[in-house]
Amino acid sequence: MQAPTSAIVFLNLFIIASICMIDIQCEKERPADKEERKSQIFPPCAACKILTNSFKKGLERTSRGKFEGGDSAWEEDKLGSYSRSEIRLVEIQENLCKEVKNGETQCQSLAEELEGRIEEWWFKHQDAYPDIHNYICIEKTERCCLENHYGPDCTPCPGYPDKICSNNGKCKGAGTRKGNGGCFCDKGYIGDTCSGCAPGYYESYKDEKTLLCSACHMACDGSCGGAGPKDCEKCANGWHTIEGEGCFDIDECTKSDEICPGNQFCINKEGSYTCLACDKACNGCTGDGPDMCIKCAEGHHKKDNMCINSDLLGRKKKENLARYLTYFGLCVAICIILQRNIYAASIIGLLVAIYISVSEYMIAHSDVQDTTANMDILGPA
């Protein structure tokens, strides 16, 4: 009866969700949350980057634009290239920051503050500074640093230019006027410049420019000299040492028959074990399933080395009663909704009809197995 039960639960949830969609208007995003995102404040460099990125998206949007007059060639000749025209600049500025979801208010405020700088770059400095971010955020407003530089004076990060933190970490404050330039090492690396392997890792490759640290085997407690359990300097809990052979898993499940309390059985894992619940037909078991029972649970008996329910017919009656009560409750709900909204009641009534039809169809097909089980219990007629 597992399949029909799962189907009934699923269809119940589907009907409840449908009622919710009909009776309640759900908002995609609460106005308070949207306003909070708009008013979010970022550090100076990040805010400037958001602004210049928005400007770059405007450049992309208008990259295929042209003058709106009838004679484009004449306009290009008389008014100059559209690509660097004031008209294109105005089009970009009118939509600046509109696509920004987090920090839109700050972006718009910064756009107003730096409007003159943006126009200065547009008309005079595009050739010298092809990237507007470098001109606005680094050169003129000094809110950011070049990549892999940090701090008020834009100091180069450790290992600059080609071995930043030994290529195994990130420089704190890189690209901003903040940070101390220290290295935040990737997992498995340690040291001021991330030039060493952390405990639990070993040096798997090294040359003049590259250090590669790989994790020790799970059998190791701390350091190791290689990838396998035989390379451990010390074995972790759940493993034992064999002289000259390395670390081997301890099978905790063979230590005691009572290692797993209650109606559970033991499964050995590398370095550990886990306890899983026996089948509900069992009172003690050696594995999963009703055929692995040591004894049968109350209300069950053994047949062909398998514990089965001794009262399938009684259980069937209870399930039928619960099912019919569910149908009755859905009908009552439709009647209540009908008084308020006939269209909602019609839709929900259709869903209930589908629900009952599918449920009964699946139950009817599962009855073949139930009938077979009942015949096994009752014996041949």
Short mmCIF file of N, CA, C and O in Angstrom, two decimals, residues 213-269:
data_model
loop_
_atom_site.label_atom_id
_atom_site.label_comp_id
_atom_site.label_asym_id
_atom_site.label_seq_id
_atom_site.Cartn_x
_atom_site.Cartn_y
_atom_site.Cartn_z
N CYS A 213 48.86 20.78 -2.71
CA CYS A 213 48.64 19.99 -1.49
C CYS A 213 47.35 19.18 -1.64
O CYS A 213 46.31 19.73 -2.02
N SER A 214 47.42 17.89 -1.33
CA SER A 214 46.25 17.01 -1.43
C SER A 214 45.92 16.44 -0.06
O SER A 214 46.80 16.29 0.80
N ALA A 215 44.65 16.10 0.13
CA ALA A 215 44.19 15.61 1.42
C ALA A 215 44.72 14.20 1.70
O ALA A 215 44.80 13.36 0.80
N CYS A 216 45.08 13.97 2.97
CA CYS A 216 45.48 12.63 3.40
C CYS A 216 44.27 11.70 3.37
O CYS A 216 43.12 12.14 3.35
N HIS A 217 44.54 10.41 3.40
CA HIS A 217 43.46 9.43 3.46
C HIS A 217 42.70 9.58 4.77
O HIS A 217 43.24 10.02 5.79
N MET A 218 41.41 9.24 4.75
CA MET A 218 40.59 9.39 5.94
C MET A 218 41.07 8.54 7.12
O MET A 218 40.69 8.80 8.27
N ALA A 219 41.93 7.57 6.84
CA ALA A 219 42.46 6.74 7.93
C ALA A 219 43.49 7.47 8.77
O ALA A 219 43.84 7.01 9.86
N CYS A 220 44.00 8.59 8.28
CA CYS A 220 45.10 9.29 8.96
C CYS A 220 44.58 10.28 9.99
O CYS A 220 43.60 10.98 9.77
N ASP A 221 45.28 10.35 11.09
CA ASP A 221 45.02 11.35 12.12
C ASP A 221 46.15 12.38 12.05
O ASP A 221 47.18 12.25 12.69
N GLY A 222 45.94 13.41 11.21
CA GLY A 222 46.98 14.43 11.05
C GLY A 222 47.81 14.20 9.81
O GLY A 222 47.28 13.91 8.73
N SER A 223 49.12 14.32 9.94
CA SER A 223 50.03 14.33 8.80
C SER A 223 50.17 12.97 8.15
O SER A 223 49.89 11.93 8.74
N CYS A 224 50.63 13.02 6.90
CA CYS A 224 50.87 11.79 6.13
C CYS A 224 51.93 12.08 5.07
O CYS A 224 52.25 13.23 4.79
N GLY A 225 52.44 11.02 4.49
CA GLY A 225 53.47 11.18 3.46
C GLY A 225 52.98 10.84 2.08
O GLY A 225 53.74 10.91 1.11
N GLY A 226 51.71 10.49 1.94
CA GLY A 226 51.17 10.12 0.64
C GLY A 226 49.67 9.98 0.70
O GLY A 226 49.02 10.34 1.69
N ALA A 227 49.11 9.40 -0.37
CA ALA A 227 47.66 9.40 -0.53
C ALA A 227 46.95 8.24 0.18
O ALA A 227 45.77 8.34 0.48
N GLY A 228 47.63 7.12 0.43
CA GLY A 228 46.97 5.93 0.92
C GLY A 228 46.98 5.77 2.43
O GLY A 228 47.68 6.50 3.15
N PRO A 229 46.24 4.78 2.96
CA PRO A 229 46.21 4.54 4.41
C PRO A 229 47.54 4.03 4.95
O PRO A 229 47.80 4.15 6.14
N LYS A 230 48.40 3.51 4.09
CA LYS A 230 49.72 3.05 4.55
C LYS A 230 50.70 4.20 4.74
O LYS A 230 51.79 4.01 5.29
N ASP A 231 50.31 5.43 4.30
CA ASP A 231 51.20 6.59 4.39
C ASP A 231 50.92 7.44 5.63
O ASP A 231 51.52 8.50 5.79
N CYS A 232 50.00 7.01 6.48
CA CYS A 232 49.65 7.80 7.68
C CYS A 232 50.78 7.74 8.71
O CYS A 232 51.37 6.68 8.94
N GLU A 233 51.03 8.88 9.35
CA GLU A 233 51.95 8.88 10.48
C GLU A 233 51.27 8.35 11.74
O GLU A 233 51.91 7.79 12.62
N LYS A 234 49.93 8.54 11.80
CA LYS A 234 49.16 8.05 12.94
C LYS A 234 47.76 7.71 12.45
O LYS A 234 47.21 8.41 11.59
N CYS A 235 47.19 6.63 12.96
CA CYS A 235 45.86 6.21 12.53
C CYS A 235 44.76 6.95 13.29
O CYS A 235 44.89 7.20 14.50
N ALA A 236 43.68 7.29 12.60
CA ALA A 236 42.54 7.97 13.22
C ALA A 236 41.69 6.97 14.00
O ALA A 236 41.86 5.75 13.88
N ASN A 237 40.77 7.49 14.80
CA ASN A 237 39.83 6.64 15.52
C ASN A 237 39.02 5.81 14.52
O ASN A 237 38.59 6.31 13.47
N GLY A 238 38.79 4.55 14.86
CA GLY A 238 38.08 3.66 13.96
C GLY A 238 39.00 2.88 13.04
O GLY A 238 38.52 2.09 12.22
N TRP A 239 40.31 3.12 13.18
CA TRP A 239 41.31 2.42 12.38
C TRP A 239 42.38 1.87 13.33
O TRP A 239 42.64 2.45 14.38
N HIS A 240 43.01 0.75 12.95
CA HIS A 240 44.09 0.22 13.78
C HIS A 240 45.33 0.02 12.90
O HIS A 240 45.24 -0.13 11.67
N THR A 241 46.49 0.05 13.57
CA THR A 241 47.77 -0.04 12.85
C THR A 241 48.26 -1.47 12.79
O THR A 241 48.25 -2.20 13.78
N ILE A 242 48.67 -1.87 11.61
CA ILE A 242 49.38 -3.14 11.41
C ILE A 242 50.80 -2.79 11.00
O ILE A 242 50.99 -2.09 9.99
N GLU A 243 51.75 -3.20 11.78
CA GLU A 243 53.15 -2.83 11.57
C GLU A 243 53.58 -3.14 10.13
O GLU A 243 53.46 -4.26 9.63
N GLY A 244 54.07 -2.09 9.47
CA GLY A 244 54.57 -2.23 8.11
C GLY A 244 53.49 -2.25 7.05
O GLY A 244 53.79 -2.25 5.85
N GLU A 245 52.21 -2.26 7.47
CA GLU A 245 51.11 -2.34 6.50
C GLU A 245 50.26 -1.07 6.46
O GLU A 245 49.55 -0.83 5.50
N GLY A 246 50.32 -0.28 7.54
CA GLY A 246 49.53 0.94 7.58
C GLY A 246 48.28 0.81 8.41
O GLY A 246 48.20 0.00 9.34
N CYS A 247 47.27 1.60 8.09
CA CYS A 247 46.02 1.66 8.86
C CYS A 247 44.94 0.83 8.20
O CYS A 247 44.74 0.90 6.98
N PHE A 248 44.20 0.08 9.03
CA PHE A 248 43.11 -0.75 8.54
C PHE A 248 41.84 -0.46 9.33
O PHE A 248 41.89 -0.19 10.53
N ASP A 249 40.71 -0.56 8.63
CA ASP A 249 39.42 -0.27 9.24
C ASP A 249 39.08 -1.29 10.32
O ASP A 249 39.33 -2.48 10.18
N ILE A 250 38.51 -0.79 11.42
CA ILE A 250 37.99 -1.65 12.49
C ILE A 250 36.52 -1.90 12.23
O ILE A 250 35.73 -0.96 12.07
N ASP A 251 36.13 -3.18 12.15
CA ASP A 251 34.72 -3.53 11.95
C ASP A 251 34.02 -3.55 13.31
O ASP A 251 34.03 -4.55 14.03
N GLU A 252 33.42 -2.41 13.66
CA GLU A 252 32.77 -2.29 14.96
C GLU A 252 31.58 -3.22 15.11
O GLU A 252 31.20 -3.59 16.22
N CYS A 253 30.99 -3.63 14.00
CA CYS A 253 29.78 -4.46 14.05
C CYS A 253 30.07 -5.87 14.55
O CYS A 253 29.15 -6.59 14.94
N THR A 254 31.34 -6.29 14.53
CA THR A 254 31.69 -7.63 15.02
C THR A 254 32.06 -7.63 16.50
O THR A 254 32.26 -8.69 17.08
N LYS A 255 32.15 -6.43 17.10
CA LYS A 255 32.57 -6.34 18.50
C LYS A 255 31.51 -6.89 19.44
O LYS A 255 31.80 -7.57 20.41
N SER A 256 30.24 -6.55 19.14
CA SER A 256 29.16 -6.94 20.04
C SER A 256 27.85 -6.98 19.28
O SER A 256 27.63 -6.20 18.36
N ASP A 257 26.99 -7.93 19.66
CA ASP A 257 25.68 -8.02 19.02
C ASP A 257 24.77 -6.88 19.47
O ASP A 257 23.73 -6.64 18.86
N GLU A 258 25.15 -6.19 20.54
CA GLU A 258 24.29 -5.15 21.10
C GLU A 258 24.88 -3.75 20.89
O GLU A 258 24.59 -2.82 21.63
N ILE A 259 25.73 -3.61 19.88
CA ILE A 259 26.33 -2.30 19.64
C ILE A 259 25.28 -1.28 19.21
O ILE A 259 25.40 -0.09 19.47
N CYS A 260 24.23 -1.74 18.55
CA CYS A 260 23.12 -0.86 18.16
C CYS A 260 21.93 -1.15 19.08
O CYS A 260 21.38 -2.25 19.06
N PRO A 261 21.51 -0.17 19.87
CA PRO A 261 20.43 -0.41 20.85
C PRO A 261 19.07 -0.49 20.16
O PRO A 261 18.88 0.01 19.05
N GLY A 262 18.13 -1.12 20.85
CA GLY A 262 16.76 -1.18 20.37
C GLY A 262 16.63 -2.03 19.12
O GLY A 262 17.43 -2.92 18.85
N ASN A 263 15.60 -1.78 18.37
CA ASN A 263 15.28 -2.56 17.17
C ASN A 263 16.06 -2.02 15.97
O ASN A 263 15.48 -1.47 15.03
N GLN A 264 17.40 -2.17 16.02
CA GLN A 264 18.28 -1.66 14.97
C GLN A 264 19.32 -2.71 14.61
O GLN A 264 19.56 -3.65 15.35
N PHE A 265 19.95 -2.51 13.45
CA PHE A 265 21.06 -3.36 13.05
C PHE A 265 22.26 -2.51 12.64
O PHE A 265 22.10 -1.33 12.30
N CYS A 266 23.44 -3.10 12.66
CA CYS A 266 24.69 -2.36 12.48
C CYS A 266 25.19 -2.49 11.04
O CYS A 266 25.15 -3.57 10.44
N ILE A 267 25.65 -1.37 10.48
CA ILE A 267 26.30 -1.34 9.17
C ILE A 267 27.71 -0.75 9.35
O ILE A 267 27.85 0.37 9.83
N ASN A 268 28.72 -1.49 8.99
CA ASN A 268 30.09 -1.00 9.12
C ASN A 268 30.42 -0.01 8.02
O ASN A 268 30.01 -0.16 6.87
N LYS A 269 31.15 1.04 8.39
CA LYS A 269 31.63 2.04 7.44
C LYS A 269 33.13 2.23 7.66
O LYS A 269 33.64 1.85 8.71
#
